[in-house]
CSV table of C-alpha atoms in Angstrom, one decimal:
chain,number,residue,atom,x,y,z
A,959,UNK,CA,23.6,46.0,-28.2
A,960,UNK,CA,20.3,47.3,-29.5
A,961,UNK,CA,20.8,50.9,-30.7
A,962,UNK,CA,19.4,53.4,-33.2
A,963,UNK,CA,21.6,56.2,-34.5
A,964,UNK,CA,20.4,59.3,-36.3
A,965,UNK,CA,23.6,61.2,-37.0
A,966,UNK,CA,22.0,64.5,-37.9
A,967,UNK,CA,20.3,66.6,-35.2
A,968,UNK,CA,19.2,69.2,-37.8
A,969,UNK,CA,18.7,69.0,-41.5
A,970,UNK,CA,17.8,72.2,-43.3
A,971,UNK,CA,16.7,72.1,-47.0
A,972,UNK,CA,14.9,74.4,-49.4
A,973,UNK,CA,11.4,73.6,-50.6
A,974,UNK,CA,11.5,71.3,-53.6
A,975,UNK,CA,14.9,69.8,-52.7
A,976,UNK,CA,15.3,66.1,-52.1
A,977,UNK,CA,15.5,65.0,-48.5
A,978,UNK,CA,17.3,62.0,-46.9
A,979,UNK,CA,17.1,61.5,-43.1
A,980,UNK,CA,19.7,58.9,-42.0
A,981,UNK,CA,19.1,56.1,-39.6
A,982,UNK,CA,21.4,53.3,-38.7
A,983,UNK,CA,20.7,50.5,-36.3
A,984,UNK,CA,22.5,47.9,-34.3
A,985,UNK,CA,20.6,44.7,-33.8
A,986,UNK,CA,21.6,41.0,-34.0
A,987,UNK,CA,18.3,39.7,-35.4
A,988,UNK,CA,15.9,40.7,-38.0
A,989,UNK,CA,14.7,44.2,-37.0
A,990,UNK,CA,11.3,45.7,-37.2
A,991,UNK,CA,11.9,49.4,-38.0
A,992,UNK,CA,9.7,52.4,-38.0
A,993,UNK,CA,9.7,56.1,-38.7
A,994,UNK,CA,7.7,58.4,-36.4
A,995,UNK,CA,7.1,62.1,-36.9
A,996,UNK,CA,6.4,64.8,-34.4
A,997,UNK,CA,5.0,68.1,-35.8
A,998,UNK,CA,5.4,71.2,-33.6
A,999,UNK,CA,3.6,70.8,-30.3
A,1000,UNK,CA,1.8,67.6,-31.4
A,1001,UNK,CA,2.0,64.0,-30.5
A,1002,UNK,CA,4.3,61.5,-32.2
A,1003,UNK,CA,2.6,59.8,-35.1
A,1004,UNK,CA,3.6,56.7,-37.0
A,1005,UNK,CA,4.9,57.6,-40.5
A,1006,UNK,CA,6.2,54.4,-41.9
A,1007,UNK,CA,6.8,50.8,-41.1
A,1008,UNK,CA,9.4,48.9,-43.0
A,1009,UNK,CA,7.4,45.8,-43.5
A,1010,UNK,CA,4.5,47.5,-45.3
A,1011,UNK,CA,6.9,49.2,-47.8
A,1012,UNK,CA,4.4,52.0,-48.3
A,1013,UNK,CA,4.8,55.6,-49.2
A,1014,UNK,CA,3.2,58.1,-46.8
A,1015,UNK,CA,3.1,61.8,-47.7
A,1016,UNK,CA,5.7,61.1,-50.4
A,1017,UNK,CA,8.2,59.6,-47.9
A,1018,UNK,CA,9.7,56.2,-48.4
A,1019,UNK,CA,12.2,54.2,-46.5
A,1020,UNK,CA,14.1,51.1,-47.5
A,1021,UNK,CA,15.7,48.6,-45.1
A,1022,UNK,CA,19.3,47.8,-46.1
A,1023,UNK,CA,20.4,45.0,-43.9
A,1024,UNK,CA,23.9,45.0,-45.4
A,1025,UNK,CA,24.5,48.6,-44.3
A,1026,UNK,CA,22.1,48.3,-41.3
A,1027,UNK,CA,20.3,51.4,-42.4
A,1028,UNK,CA,16.7,52.6,-42.8
A,1029,UNK,CA,17.0,56.0,-44.3
A,1030,UNK,CA,13.9,58.1,-44.9
A,1031,UNK,CA,13.7,59.8,-48.3
A,1032,UNK,CA,11.5,62.2,-50.1
A,1033,UNK,CA,12.2,63.5,-53.6
A,1034,UNK,CA,10.7,67.0,-53.2
A,1035,UNK,CA,10.5,68.5,-49.7
A,1036,UNK,CA,7.5,70.7,-48.7
A,1037,UNK,CA,7.3,73.3,-46.0
A,1038,UNK,CA,4.8,71.3,-44.1
A,1039,UNK,CA,7.3,68.5,-43.8
A,1040,UNK,CA,9.2,70.5,-41.2
A,1041,UNK,CA,9.1,68.4,-38.0
A,1042,UNK,CA,11.1,66.1,-35.8
A,1043,UNK,CA,11.6,62.7,-37.2
A,1044,UNK,CA,12.5,59.6,-35.1
A,1045,UNK,CA,13.7,56.3,-36.3
A,1046,UNK,CA,12.7,53.4,-34.1
A,1047,UNK,CA,13.5,49.7,-33.7
A,1048,UNK,CA,11.3,47.1,-32.2
A,1049,UNK,CA,13.3,44.1,-30.9
A,1050,UNK,CA,11.8,40.7,-31.5
A,1051,UNK,CA,9.7,39.2,-28.7
A,1052,UNK,CA,10.2,42.1,-26.3
A,1053,UNK,CA,6.6,43.1,-25.9
A,1054,UNK,CA,6.6,45.6,-28.7
A,1055,UNK,CA,8.8,48.1,-27.0
A,1056,UNK,CA,10.5,50.7,-29.3
A,1057,UNK,CA,14.1,51.9,-29.1
A,1058,UNK,CA,14.2,55.4,-30.6
A,1059,UNK,CA,17.1,57.3,-32.2
A,1060,UNK,CA,17.9,60.8,-31.0
A,1061,UNK,CA,15.7,62.4,-33.7
A,1062,UNK,CA,16.4,64.7,-36.6
A,1063,UNK,CA,14.8,68.0,-36.9
A,1064,UNK,CA,13.9,68.7,-40.5
A,1065,UNK,CA,13.5,72.4,-41.5
A,1066,UNK,CA,12.2,73.1,-45.0
A,1067,UNK,CA,12.7,76.7,-46.0
A,1068,UNK,CA,10.6,78.5,-48.6
B,424,UNK,CA,-12.1,57.5,-30.0
B,425,UNK,CA,-10.3,60.2,-28.1
B,426,UNK,CA,-7.0,58.5,-28.4
B,427,UNK,CA,-4.5,58.2,-25.6
B,428,UNK,CA,-5.3,60.8,-22.9
B,429,UNK,CA,-2.7,62.2,-20.6
B,430,UNK,CA,-3.1,64.6,-17.8
B,431,UNK,CA,-2.0,67.2,-16.8
B,432,UNK,CA,-0.7,68.7,-20.1
B,433,UNK,CA,1.7,70.9,-18.1
B,434,UNK,CA,3.0,70.6,-14.5
B,435,UNK,CA,5.3,72.9,-12.7
B,436,UNK,CA,6.3,71.9,-9.2
B,437,UNK,CA,9.0,72.6,-6.7
B,438,UNK,CA,11.9,70.3,-6.0
B,439,UNK,CA,11.0,67.7,-3.4
B,440,UNK,CA,7.3,67.6,-4.2
B,441,UNK,CA,5.5,64.5,-5.4
B,442,UNK,CA,4.3,64.5,-9.0
B,443,UNK,CA,1.7,62.1,-10.5
B,444,UNK,CA,1.2,61.8,-14.2
B,445,UNK,CA,-1.8,60.1,-15.6
B,446,UNK,CA,-2.6,58.1,-18.7
B,447,UNK,CA,-5.8,56.6,-20.2
B,448,UNK,CA,-5.0,54.2,-23.0
B,449,UNK,CA,-7.2,53.5,-26.0
B,450,UNK,CA,-9.9,51.0,-25.2
B,451,UNK,CA,-8.9,47.6,-26.3
B,452,UNK,CA,-5.2,48.3,-26.3
B,453,UNK,CA,-3.5,45.9,-23.9
B,454,UNK,CA,0.0,47.3,-24.0
B,455,UNK,CA,1.0,50.6,-22.4
B,456,UNK,CA,4.3,52.4,-22.5
B,457,UNK,CA,5.8,55.4,-20.6
B,458,UNK,CA,8.5,57.4,-22.4
B,459,UNK,CA,10.5,60.4,-21.3
B,460,UNK,CA,11.7,63.0,-23.9
B,461,UNK,CA,14.6,65.3,-23.2
B,462,UNK,CA,16.9,67.4,-25.5
B,463,UNK,CA,19.9,65.5,-24.2
B,464,UNK,CA,18.7,61.9,-24.3
B,465,UNK,CA,15.8,62.0,-26.8
B,466,UNK,CA,13.0,59.4,-26.2
B,467,UNK,CA,13.7,56.9,-23.5
B,468,UNK,CA,11.5,54.0,-22.5
B,469,UNK,CA,10.8,54.1,-18.8
B,470,UNK,CA,8.5,51.1,-18.3
B,471,UNK,CA,5.8,49.1,-20.2
B,472,UNK,CA,2.9,47.0,-19.2
B,473,UNK,CA,1.1,44.1,-20.9
B,474,UNK,CA,-2.4,43.3,-19.7
B,475,UNK,CA,-1.8,45.6,-16.7
B,476,UNK,CA,1.3,43.8,-15.6
B,477,UNK,CA,4.7,45.6,-15.6
B,478,UNK,CA,7.0,43.7,-18.0
B,479,UNK,CA,10.2,45.8,-18.2
B,480,UNK,CA,11.0,48.6,-15.8
B,481,UNK,CA,14.7,48.7,-16.5
B,482,UNK,CA,14.4,52.2,-17.9
B,483,UNK,CA,13.1,53.7,-14.7
B,484,UNK,CA,15.9,56.0,-13.6
B,485,UNK,CA,15.7,55.7,-9.9
B,486,UNK,CA,13.6,54.5,-7.0
B,487,UNK,CA,12.0,57.9,-7.0
B,488,UNK,CA,10.1,56.8,-10.0
B,489,UNK,CA,7.2,54.3,-9.8
B,490,UNK,CA,4.4,53.3,-12.2
B,491,UNK,CA,1.2,51.5,-11.7
B,492,UNK,CA,-1.6,50.2,-13.9
B,493,UNK,CA,-4.5,49.2,-11.6
B,494,UNK,CA,-6.8,48.4,-14.5
B,495,UNK,CA,-6.9,48.3,-18.3
B,496,UNK,CA,-8.0,51.9,-18.6
B,497,UNK,CA,-5.6,53.8,-16.3
B,498,UNK,CA,-2.0,54.1,-15.5
B,499,UNK,CA,0.1,56.5,-13.3
B,500,UNK,CA,3.7,57.5,-13.2
B,501,UNK,CA,4.8,59.0,-9.9
B,502,UNK,CA,8.0,60.8,-9.0
B,503,UNK,CA,8.6,61.3,-5.3
B,504,UNK,CA,10.6,63.4,-4.5
B,505,UNK,CA,10.9,65.3,-7.7
B,506,UNK,CA,14.2,66.9,-8.8
B,507,UNK,CA,15.0,69.6,-11.4
B,508,UNK,CA,16.7,66.9,-13.6
B,509,UNK,CA,13.3,65.2,-13.9
B,510,UNK,CA,12.1,68.1,-16.1
B,511,UNK,CA,11.1,66.6,-19.4
B,512,UNK,CA,8.1,65.7,-21.5
B,513,UNK,CA,6.6,62.4,-20.4
B,514,UNK,CA,4.7,60.4,-23.1
B,515,UNK,CA,2.3,57.6,-22.7
B,516,UNK,CA,1.6,55.3,-25.6
B,517,UNK,CA,-0.6,52.2,-26.1
B,518,UNK,CA,-1.1,49.5,-28.7
B,519,UNK,CA,-2.7,46.2,-29.2
B,520,UNK,CA,-0.3,43.4,-28.4
B,521,UNK,CA,-1.0,41.9,-31.8
B,522,UNK,CA,-0.6,45.2,-33.5
B,523,UNK,CA,2.5,47.2,-34.4
B,524,UNK,CA,1.9,50.9,-34.3
B,525,UNK,CA,1.8,52.9,-31.1
B,526,UNK,CA,-0.7,55.6,-30.4
B,527,UNK,CA,0.9,58.3,-28.4
B,528,UNK,CA,-0.7,60.7,-26.0
B,529,UNK,CA,0.0,64.5,-26.2
B,530,UNK,CA,2.5,64.3,-23.4
B,531,UNK,CA,2.9,66.0,-20.0
B,532,UNK,CA,5.5,68.7,-19.9
B,533,UNK,CA,7.0,68.6,-16.4
B,534,UNK,CA,9.1,71.4,-15.0
B,535,UNK,CA,10.7,71.0,-11.6
B,536,UNK,CA,12.1,74.2,-10.1
């Protein structure tokens, strides 16, 4: 089965604290994984793609095939990071469709 | 580029009425996706098109839902008749088939009363 699981619906941290948003996936092949972010009342935007191994807005994510995880991390959270974060998987050769996790709401308190 | 354009932004309708949601993808993008977002189920793929052809509509919940893409610059998602449980935010997204990142529209918030 192709599935993405984000176990936390809400994650609340204080400004400056480290953040880790968890994502686990179920997929038999080599996955293509993404993180999308949705700020309040805005459209979803691509944050990270695992292949590019880049850091955007201080966020990084490493694919761990052994643990089938793709957790999103940031060492020092900022208030402007407050948003909904979605982990997504794109199955191979299925037209580019994305399977999303349920999302995690990150709240960064001052 | 104005991005993916969806209309209307908000729609309130009575149960039983027909609802039509519209999407204009980014020019040059040949894949188009319709998603539904609810608190209970998160983001669900309803249907997607490649080069205007429906490829996978297995996510369309019922026969009450239908989607068309008559040309490369326009797609509609229709619900007839609408029911309260259809209330959700409906997103359209597009991408180049050879690309990887979607561009999402701002969504249509549908409320069926």
